[in-house]
Short mmCIF file of C-alpha atoms in Angstrom, two decimals:
data_model
loop_
_atom_site.label_atom_id
_atom_site.label_comp_id
_atom_site.label_asym_id
_atom_site.label_seq_id
_atom_site.Cartn_x
_atom_site.Cartn_y
_atom_site.Cartn_z
CA UNK A 88 2.40 -8.67 18.11
CA UNK A 89 2.33 -5.70 20.50
CA UNK A 90 3.61 -2.27 19.55
CA UNK A 91 6.46 -2.64 22.07
CA UNK A 92 7.43 -6.00 20.58
CA UNK A 93 7.26 -4.50 17.09
CA UNK A 94 9.63 -1.68 18.02
CA UNK A 95 11.95 -4.19 19.69
CA UNK A 96 12.04 -6.24 16.49
CA UNK A 97 12.91 -3.12 14.48
CA UNK A 98 15.75 -2.24 16.83
CA UNK A 99 17.02 -5.83 16.93
CA UNK A 100 17.19 -5.90 13.15
CA UNK A 101 19.00 -2.58 13.01
CA UNK A 102 21.47 -3.52 15.74
CA UNK A 103 22.23 -6.85 14.07
CA UNK A 104 23.31 -4.94 10.95
CA UNK A 105 25.10 -2.10 12.66
CA UNK A 106 26.80 -4.34 15.22
CA UNK A 107 29.22 -5.65 12.63
CA UNK A 108 28.88 -4.01 9.23
CA UNK A 109 25.71 -2.22 8.25
CA UNK A 110 24.71 -3.23 4.75
CA UNK A 111 24.60 0.25 3.34
CA UNK A 112 27.71 1.34 5.21
CA UNK A 113 29.47 -1.62 3.63
CA UNK A 114 28.45 -0.44 0.17
CA UNK A 115 29.49 3.14 0.92
CA UNK A 116 32.77 2.33 2.65
CA UNK A 117 34.56 3.51 -0.49
CA UNK A 118 32.89 6.81 -1.37
CA UNK A 119 33.56 9.90 -3.37
CA UNK A 120 33.60 13.33 -1.74
CA UNK A 121 29.83 13.74 -2.12
CA UNK A 122 29.24 10.49 -0.16
CA UNK A 123 28.03 8.72 -3.29
CA UNK A 124 29.40 5.15 -3.43
CA UNK A 125 32.27 4.86 -5.89
CA UNK A 126 31.03 1.44 -6.95
CA UNK A 127 28.37 -1.15 -6.26
CA UNK A 128 28.41 -4.93 -6.14
CA UNK A 129 24.76 -5.98 -6.49
CA UNK A 130 24.27 -9.56 -5.32
CA UNK A 131 21.43 -11.69 -6.74
CA UNK A 132 20.08 -14.81 -5.06
CA UNK A 133 17.06 -17.03 -5.66
CA UNK A 134 15.65 -20.53 -5.57
CA UNK A 135 16.48 -21.23 -9.21
CA UNK A 136 20.14 -20.65 -10.03
CA UNK A 137 19.45 -20.71 -13.78
CA UNK A 138 17.03 -17.76 -13.53
CA UNK A 139 19.37 -15.83 -11.23
CA UNK A 140 22.29 -16.24 -13.63
CA UNK A 141 20.17 -15.30 -16.63
CA UNK A 142 18.98 -12.11 -14.97
CA UNK A 143 22.46 -11.23 -13.73
CA UNK A 144 23.92 -11.61 -17.21
CA UNK A 145 21.13 -9.51 -18.72
CA UNK A 146 21.55 -6.78 -16.09
CA UNK A 147 25.28 -6.73 -16.76
CA UNK A 148 24.65 -6.14 -20.45
CA UNK A 149 21.97 -3.49 -19.88
CA UNK A 150 23.99 -1.54 -17.30
CA UNK A 151 27.43 -2.09 -18.80
CA UNK A 152 28.57 -3.79 -15.59
CA UNK A 153 30.58 -6.95 -15.15
CA UNK A 154 28.62 -10.13 -14.42
CA UNK A 155 30.31 -12.40 -11.90
CA UNK A 156 28.64 -15.83 -11.55
CA UNK A 157 29.58 -17.46 -8.24
CA UNK A 158 28.99 -21.20 -8.29
CA UNK A 159 30.04 -24.14 -6.18
CA UNK A 160 33.28 -25.67 -7.35
CA UNK A 161 32.71 -29.43 -7.79
CA UNK A 162 36.35 -30.06 -7.00
CA UNK A 163 36.55 -27.75 -4.04
CA UNK A 164 34.85 -27.15 -0.74
CA UNK A 165 32.06 -24.71 0.13
CA UNK A 166 34.71 -22.69 1.94
CA UNK A 167 36.57 -22.19 -1.34
CA UNK A 168 33.41 -20.89 -3.04
CA UNK A 169 32.69 -18.54 -0.13
CA UNK A 170 36.22 -17.23 -0.25
CA UNK A 171 35.76 -16.31 -3.90
CA UNK A 172 32.35 -14.80 -3.11
CA UNK A 173 33.81 -12.67 -0.34
CA UNK A 174 36.57 -11.43 -2.62
CA UNK A 175 34.16 -10.44 -5.38
CA UNK A 176 31.61 -8.79 -3.09
CA UNK A 177 34.34 -6.69 -1.50
CA UNK A 178 36.14 -5.90 -4.77
CA UNK A 179 36.16 -2.72 -6.82
CA UNK A 180 34.20 -1.74 -9.91
CA UNK A 181 30.48 -2.07 -10.66
CA UNK A 182 29.34 -5.68 -10.92
CA UNK A 183 26.29 -7.93 -10.78
CA UNK A 184 27.20 -10.94 -8.64
CA UNK A 185 24.96 -14.01 -8.92
CA UNK A 186 25.21 -16.43 -5.99
CA UNK A 187 23.96 -20.01 -6.03
CA UNK A 188 21.28 -21.05 -3.57
CA UNK A 189 23.71 -23.38 -1.82
CA UNK A 190 26.03 -20.45 -1.08
CA UNK A 191 23.14 -18.30 0.14
CA UNK A 192 21.77 -21.07 2.38
CA UNK A 193 25.07 -22.04 4.01
CA UNK A 194 25.72 -20.55 7.43
CA UNK A 195 28.85 -18.62 6.42
CA UNK A 196 27.19 -17.61 3.13
CA UNK A 197 24.16 -16.24 4.95
CA UNK A 198 26.43 -14.32 7.30
CA UNK A 199 28.39 -12.91 4.36
CA UNK A 200 25.30 -11.77 2.46
CA UNK A 201 23.66 -10.27 5.55
CA UNK A 202 26.61 -7.90 5.77
CA UNK A 203 26.34 -6.88 2.12
CA UNK A 204 24.11 -4.31 0.37
CA UNK A 205 22.17 -4.65 -1.84
CA UNK A 206 21.19 -8.32 -2.01
CA UNK A 207 18.20 -8.91 -4.30
CA UNK A 208 16.06 -12.04 -4.09
CA UNK A 209 14.91 -12.98 -7.60
CA UNK A 210 11.40 -14.31 -7.03
CA UNK A 211 9.07 -16.12 -9.44
CA UNK A 212 5.29 -15.58 -9.34
CA UNK A 213 3.15 -18.30 -7.77
CA UNK A 214 6.04 -20.78 -7.56
CA UNK A 215 8.31 -19.01 -5.13
CA UNK A 216 8.19 -17.74 -1.55
CA UNK A 217 9.83 -14.38 -1.02
CA UNK A 218 9.93 -15.01 2.74
CA UNK A 219 12.27 -18.01 2.48
CA UNK A 220 15.25 -15.75 1.84
CA UNK A 221 13.97 -12.68 3.70
CA UNK A 222 16.68 -13.02 6.32
CA UNK A 223 19.36 -12.71 3.64
CA UNK A 224 17.95 -10.42 0.95
CA UNK A 225 17.64 -6.67 1.40
CA UNK A 226 15.26 -6.42 -1.56
CA UNK A 227 12.93 -8.61 -3.62
CA UNK A 228 12.07 -8.48 -7.30
CA UNK A 229 9.70 -10.61 -9.32
CA UNK A 230 10.64 -11.98 -12.75
CA UNK A 231 8.22 -13.50 -15.24
CA UNK A 232 9.97 -15.47 -17.95
CA UNK A 233 6.94 -15.33 -20.25
CA UNK A 234 7.23 -11.53 -20.14
CA UNK A 235 11.00 -11.31 -19.93
CA UNK A 236 11.52 -7.97 -21.68
CA UNK A 237 9.20 -6.04 -19.39
CA UNK A 238 10.40 -7.88 -16.28
CA UNK A 239 14.00 -7.06 -17.20
CA UNK A 240 13.07 -3.40 -17.64
CA UNK A 241 11.67 -3.43 -14.10
CA UNK A 242 14.82 -5.10 -12.76
CA UNK A 243 17.08 -2.55 -14.46
CA UNK A 244 15.04 0.25 -12.98
CA UNK A 245 15.24 -1.25 -9.46
CA UNK A 246 19.03 -1.61 -9.64
CA UNK A 247 19.39 1.95 -10.88
CA UNK A 248 17.10 3.17 -8.10
CA UNK A 249 19.26 1.43 -5.50
CA UNK A 250 22.63 2.47 -6.89
CA UNK A 251 22.17 6.07 -7.96
CA UNK A 252 21.58 9.17 -5.90
CA UNK A 253 17.81 9.72 -5.55
CA UNK A 254 16.14 12.59 -7.32
CA UNK A 255 15.09 15.56 -5.16
CA UNK A 256 11.76 14.96 -3.38
CA UNK A 257 8.54 15.79 -5.19
CA UNK A 258 7.85 19.47 -4.80
CA UNK A 259 5.44 22.26 -5.64
CA UNK A 260 3.69 21.91 -8.97
CA UNK A 261 4.02 18.11 -9.18
CA UNK A 262 1.18 15.59 -9.28
CA UNK A 263 1.06 11.92 -8.41
CA UNK A 264 -1.70 9.61 -9.63
CA UNK A 265 -3.44 7.38 -7.08
CA UNK A 266 -3.94 3.79 -8.27
CA UNK A 267 -7.06 2.58 -6.50
CA UNK A 268 -7.94 -0.66 -8.29
CA UNK A 269 -7.93 -4.07 -6.52
CA UNK A 270 -6.03 -5.39 -9.56
CA UNK A 271 -3.64 -3.00 -11.30
CA UNK A 272 -2.73 -5.08 -14.32
CA UNK A 273 -5.69 -3.87 -16.39
CA UNK A 274 -5.06 -0.27 -15.41
CA UNK A 275 -1.43 -0.46 -16.51
CA UNK A 276 -1.41 -2.85 -19.47
CA UNK A 277 -3.66 -4.95 -21.68
CA UNK A 278 -1.31 -7.53 -23.19
CA UNK A 279 1.06 -7.61 -26.15
CA UNK A 280 -0.67 -4.64 -27.81
CA UNK A 281 -0.25 -2.59 -24.62
CA UNK A 282 -0.03 1.17 -24.87
CA UNK A 283 0.74 3.61 -22.04
CA UNK A 284 -2.39 4.56 -20.09
CA UNK A 285 -3.71 8.12 -20.57
CA UNK A 286 -2.29 9.34 -17.27
CA UNK A 287 1.20 8.37 -18.46
CA UNK A 288 1.16 9.12 -22.17
CA UNK A 289 -1.01 12.22 -22.37
CA UNK A 290 -0.44 13.89 -19.01
CA UNK A 291 3.30 14.42 -18.58
CA UNK A 292 2.61 16.45 -15.46
CA UNK A 293 2.24 13.24 -13.44
CA UNK A 294 5.52 12.81 -11.59
CA UNK A 295 4.85 9.62 -9.59
CA UNK A 296 2.41 6.75 -9.18
CA UNK A 297 0.85 5.97 -5.80
CA UNK A 298 -0.01 2.32 -5.10
CA UNK A 299 -2.83 2.13 -2.58
CA UNK A 300 -1.92 -1.21 -1.04
CA UNK A 301 -4.89 -1.13 1.32
CA UNK A 302 -7.24 -1.16 -1.70
CA UNK A 303 -5.62 -4.14 -3.43
CA UNK A 304 -7.59 -7.37 -3.65
CA UNK A 305 -5.11 -8.97 -1.26
CA UNK A 306 -2.32 -7.81 1.01
CA UNK A 307 -0.51 -11.13 0.64
CA UNK A 308 3.17 -10.23 0.08
CA UNK A 309 3.48 -12.11 -3.20
CA UNK A 310 0.32 -10.46 -4.59
CA UNK A 311 1.54 -7.02 -3.51
CA UNK A 312 4.90 -7.74 -5.15
CA UNK A 313 3.15 -8.71 -8.39
CA UNK A 314 1.17 -5.45 -8.44
CA UNK A 315 4.28 -3.37 -7.73
CA UNK A 316 6.14 -5.20 -10.50
CA UNK A 317 3.41 -4.40 -13.02
CA UNK A 318 3.35 -0.71 -12.13
CA UNK A 319 7.14 -0.46 -12.12
CA UNK A 320 7.38 -2.01 -15.58
CA UNK A 321 4.85 0.29 -17.22
CA UNK A 322 5.11 3.62 -15.39
CA UNK A 323 7.87 4.86 -17.70
CA UNK A 324 10.40 5.54 -14.97
CA UNK A 325 8.11 7.42 -12.63
CA UNK A 326 8.82 6.74 -8.93
CA UNK A 327 6.40 4.57 -6.96
CA UNK A 328 4.72 5.72 -3.74
CA UNK A 329 3.83 2.84 -1.41
CA UNK A 330 0.76 3.70 0.69
CA UNK A 331 -1.14 1.63 3.26
CA UNK A 332 -4.06 3.77 4.42
CA UNK A 333 -5.77 2.48 7.57
CA UNK A 334 -9.47 2.85 8.33
CA UNK A 335 -8.95 5.48 11.00
CA UNK A 336 -7.07 7.56 8.42
CA UNK A 337 -9.74 7.22 5.75
CA UNK A 338 -8.46 4.02 4.11
CA UNK A 339 -9.39 0.35 4.05
CA UNK A 340 -6.67 -1.44 6.05
CA UNK A 341 -7.43 -2.53 9.61
CA UNK A 342 -6.33 -0.30 12.48
CA UNK A 343 -3.67 -2.70 13.77
CA UNK A 344 -0.30 -1.09 14.39
CA UNK A 345 1.76 -4.27 14.24
CA UNK A 346 0.15 -5.47 11.00
CA UNK A 347 0.46 -1.99 9.53
CA UNK A 348 4.22 -1.85 10.02
CA UNK A 349 4.68 -5.43 8.85
CA UNK A 350 3.01 -4.43 5.59
CA UNK A 351 4.97 -1.17 5.43
CA UNK A 352 8.27 -3.06 5.55
CA UNK A 353 7.30 -4.68 2.25
CA UNK A 354 7.35 -1.26 0.59
CA UNK A 355 11.03 -1.02 1.50
CA UNK A 356 11.94 -4.57 0.53
CA UNK A 357 10.12 -4.29 -2.78
CA UNK A 358 12.10 -1.20 -3.74
CA UNK A 359 9.48 1.58 -3.87
CA UNK A 360 11.05 5.03 -4.11
CA UNK A 361 8.59 6.57 -1.60
CA UNK A 362 6.71 5.28 1.41
CA UNK A 363 3.75 7.08 2.99
CA UNK A 364 4.19 6.76 6.77
CA UNK A 365 1.04 7.37 8.82
CA UNK A 366 1.76 9.51 11.87
CA UNK A 367 -1.22 8.37 13.92
CA UNK A 368 0.95 5.56 15.31
CA UNK A 369 3.37 5.67 18.26
CA UNK A 370 6.51 7.74 17.85
CA UNK A 371 8.51 4.75 19.07
CA UNK A 372 7.51 2.60 16.11
CA UNK A 373 7.60 5.44 13.62
CA UNK A 374 11.14 6.31 14.69
CA UNK A 375 12.15 2.66 14.50
CA UNK A 376 10.84 2.55 10.94
CA UNK A 377 12.79 5.71 10.06
CA UNK A 378 15.92 4.13 11.59
CA UNK A 379 15.36 1.06 9.43
CA UNK A 380 15.17 3.25 6.33
CA UNK A 381 18.40 5.02 7.21
CA UNK A 382 20.28 1.77 7.91
CA UNK A 383 18.96 -0.45 5.13
CA UNK A 384 17.05 1.64 2.54
CA UNK A 385 18.72 5.07 2.43
CA UNK A 386 17.47 5.93 -1.07
CA UNK A 387 13.84 5.74 0.06
CA UNK A 388 11.95 9.00 0.44
CA UNK A 389 9.39 9.41 3.25
CA UNK A 390 6.00 11.12 3.09
CA UNK A 391 4.83 11.54 6.69
CA UNK A 392 1.04 11.87 6.72
CA UNK A 393 -1.92 12.44 9.00
CA UNK A 394 -5.51 12.28 7.78
CA UNK A 395 -7.81 14.07 10.24
CA UNK A 396 -10.95 13.09 8.33
CA UNK A 397 -13.15 11.68 11.08
CA UNK A 398 -14.61 15.12 11.81
CA UNK A 399 -14.89 18.30 9.71
CA UNK A 400 -12.16 20.90 9.81
CA UNK A 401 -14.68 23.37 11.23
CA UNK A 402 -14.60 21.40 14.50
CA UNK A 403 -10.80 21.69 14.83
CA UNK A 404 -8.82 24.71 15.95
CA UNK A 405 -6.00 26.18 13.88
CA UNK A 406 -3.58 25.11 16.62
CA UNK A 407 -4.74 21.48 16.41
CA UNK A 408 -4.26 21.33 12.65
CA UNK A 409 -0.93 23.15 12.73
CA UNK A 410 0.32 20.75 15.40
CA UNK A 411 -0.32 17.86 13.00
CA UNK A 412 2.19 19.33 10.53
CA UNK A 413 4.80 19.46 13.29
CA UNK A 414 3.97 15.95 14.49
CA UNK A 415 4.45 14.58 10.98
CA UNK A 416 7.75 16.44 10.63
CA UNK A 417 9.18 15.14 13.91
CA UNK A 418 12.15 12.80 13.62
CA UNK A 419 15.10 11.92 15.88
CA UNK A 420 18.44 13.55 15.17
CA UNK A 421 20.01 12.16 12.03
CA UNK A 422 16.69 10.98 10.58
CA UNK A 423 14.45 12.87 8.17
CA UNK A 424 11.04 12.93 6.53
CA UNK A 425 11.00 14.49 3.09
CA UNK A 426 7.36 15.52 2.68
CA UNK A 427 4.71 16.33 5.30
CA UNK A 428 1.09 15.64 4.37
CA UNK A 429 -1.96 16.70 6.39
CA UNK A 430 -5.50 16.06 5.18
CA UNK A 431 -8.74 17.32 6.75
CA UNK A 432 -12.42 17.06 5.86
CA UNK A 433 -14.06 20.17 4.42
CA UNK A 434 -17.64 21.13 5.27
CA UNK A 435 -17.56 24.31 3.16
CA UNK A 436 -15.26 26.13 0.74
CA UNK A 437 -13.92 28.31 3.55
CA UNK A 438 -12.24 25.17 4.94
CA UNK A 439 -10.04 25.01 1.84
CA UNK A 440 -8.86 28.58 2.30
CA UNK A 441 -8.33 28.06 6.01
CA UNK A 442 -6.34 24.86 5.45
CA UNK A 443 -4.05 26.66 3.03
CA UNK A 444 -3.47 29.53 5.47
CA UNK A 445 -2.64 27.12 8.31
CA UNK A 446 -0.21 25.26 6.04
CA UNK A 447 1.59 28.48 5.06
CA UNK A 448 2.08 29.34 8.73
CA UNK A 449 3.22 25.84 9.69
CA UNK A 450 5.64 25.66 6.76
CA UNK A 451 7.71 28.53 8.14
CA UNK A 452 8.53 26.60 11.33
CA UNK A 453 9.13 23.10 9.94
CA UNK A 454 12.63 21.57 10.02
CA UNK A 455 14.87 22.30 7.06
CA UNK A 456 14.88 18.67 5.99
CA UNK A 457 11.18 18.87 5.05
CA UNK A 458 11.30 19.61 1.33
CA UNK A 459 7.60 20.26 0.73
CA UNK A 460 4.15 19.86 2.26
CA UNK A 461 0.72 18.65 1.21
CA UNK A 462 -2.29 20.41 2.72
CA UNK A 463 -5.63 19.36 1.26
CA UNK A 464 -9.23 18.76 2.25
CA UNK A 465 -11.54 15.93 1.24
CA UNK A 466 -15.16 16.21 0.06
CA UNK A 467 -16.50 18.42 -2.74
CA UNK A 468 -15.96 21.74 -0.85
CA UNK A 469 -12.30 20.73 -0.44
CA UNK A 470 -11.54 20.76 -4.16
CA UNK A 471 -10.23 24.31 -3.96
CA UNK A 472 -7.59 23.17 -1.46
CA UNK A 473 -6.17 20.82 -4.08
CA UNK A 474 -5.80 23.68 -6.54
CA UNK A 475 -4.12 25.81 -3.87
CA UNK A 476 -1.81 22.97 -2.83
CA UNK A 477 -0.02 23.23 -6.19
CA UNK A 478 1.95 26.11 -4.62
CA UNK A 479 3.03 24.04 -1.59
CA UNK A 480 4.04 20.57 -2.73
CA UNK A 481 3.00 17.45 -4.64
CA UNK A 482 -0.73 16.96 -5.14
CA UNK A 483 -2.39 13.51 -5.27
CA UNK A 484 -4.71 13.28 -8.25
CA UNK A 485 -7.24 10.82 -9.62
CA UNK A 486 -6.28 8.24 -12.23
CA UNK A 487 -8.39 8.86 -15.36
CA UNK A 488 -9.90 5.34 -15.46
CA UNK A 489 -10.07 4.53 -11.73
CA UNK A 490 -12.14 5.69 -8.79
CA UNK A 491 -10.85 8.67 -6.84
CA UNK A 492 -8.75 7.77 -3.80
CA UNK A 493 -10.76 10.17 -1.62
CA UNK A 494 -14.01 12.15 -1.89
CA UNK A 495 -13.34 15.33 -3.83
CA UNK A 496 -10.11 14.14 -5.46
CA UNK A 497 -9.58 15.63 -8.94
CA UNK A 498 -7.45 14.86 -11.96
CA UNK A 499 -4.47 17.04 -12.83
CA UNK A 500 -6.42 18.57 -15.71
CA UNK A 501 -9.35 19.45 -13.44
CA UNK A 502 -7.02 21.09 -10.91
CA UNK A 503 -5.42 23.21 -13.59
CA UNK A 504 -8.87 24.13 -14.90
CA UNK A 505 -9.84 25.42 -11.45
CA UNK A 506 -6.68 27.53 -11.26
CA UNK A 507 -7.28 28.89 -14.75
CA UNK A 508 -10.92 29.72 -13.93
CA UNK A 509 -9.79 31.64 -10.83
CA UNK A 510 -7.40 33.68 -12.92
CA UNK A 511 -4.30 31.89 -11.61
CA UNK A 512 -1.54 30.30 -13.65
CA UNK A 513 -2.55 26.72 -14.40
CA UNK A 514 0.75 25.53 -12.90
CA UNK A 515 3.51 28.11 -12.49
CA UNK A 516 6.07 25.38 -11.70
CA UNK A 517 5.61 23.31 -14.86
CA UNK A 518 6.93 23.83 -18.35
CA UNK A 519 4.33 25.51 -20.53
CA UNK A 520 4.68 22.77 -23.11
CA UNK A 521 3.78 20.06 -20.60
CA UNK A 522 0.59 21.64 -19.34
CA UNK A 523 -2.63 20.03 -20.61
CA UNK A 524 -4.05 23.49 -21.10
CA UNK A 525 -1.01 24.68 -23.04
CA UNK A 526 -1.20 21.59 -25.24
CA UNK A 527 -4.69 22.60 -26.33
CA UNK A 528 -6.52 19.73 -24.65
CA UNK A 529 -9.84 20.96 -23.36
CA UNK A 530 -10.14 19.97 -19.69
CA UNK A 531 -13.39 18.46 -18.52
CA UNK A 532 -14.74 17.76 -15.06
CA UNK A 533 -16.12 14.49 -16.39
CA UNK A 534 -12.71 13.28 -17.52
#
């Protein structure tokens, strides 16, 4: 698929929604003064009606919403069932609406659901294909009946993410842990006797969890969905950052623009709160992706990133690096990126100081919609930049039991140790009680 064809597909999808009734606009057609929808009708579909109804009923109980099961009437026609479905989906009050597969697969049912938002495909691991209903569902969630309680917790969290106003973007003084394992189950849980991993239970400074999709054992959609489901269930409400880092940007995914964006769309469909959008790709496709977020996934935050790691910072001019901040921040009118991230390779400690100074200058001229920035350097001499970045925006940090996502990446404790050693506040933006140093835990560079 060429980049031009990819952009055309994005625009075709967007126009097909907006041409009649954009999904999100449908949901927000009855809004309060602050543009927050007054109510939501969350539709569930799937290949097994019994599972869909069970989940819908459970969600209704957990959320305190009405559960409306829509089933074919044996004594009536499909048109009768669709008429009832249309009435419920357009009605008032919060509700979880479960639709049978026959309704979802019928031509008028498909048309009805394509105009609604959100529509969640309830998928089962290994026995289900998420793609079969991809033309109808706006989102996908995986349920495991043998682990119902945890799966339900993940489903409740997804619905709340979709139907409540998103939290402000990650800002200065926050940390997000990079999950770099090919298989994340062991990093997040160990069975029935599971306990929260150290980065969740003992380091409350971690504000989000980054899933490095390019480092997973497989980028098959169902495998990616399984990994996201595990992290969502056990991250104790922390938002998920969906990242596909390509080889040219210092990652492991192939440098193929079409395949990159195909994989990035999964981050939206699978309900991650943040997506990391690489800005090395064409503006046409990046803008199309931002349009897609606005039209279909408006609660998703965007981290626009550029990793200039193929040559040391010492070989780049200040103007070249500063221009990367502005390139990442660029967006057509009406579209936004929330966080700008620029990464360079450090050859000496001076590179860390220089990177921070460039970021401070660039920050003054960025659009108002950019909430915060990330300006760090890789390699051991770049560690200082990570300590300085605490003052600018969220800082990616190493998971205590996994490999670092990049050379020179540190844990939150190590970063605060550096700041303390330099005579700086460990983290002036965090509550004293939540700081590892304030809690009396001795930080260690070997941790």
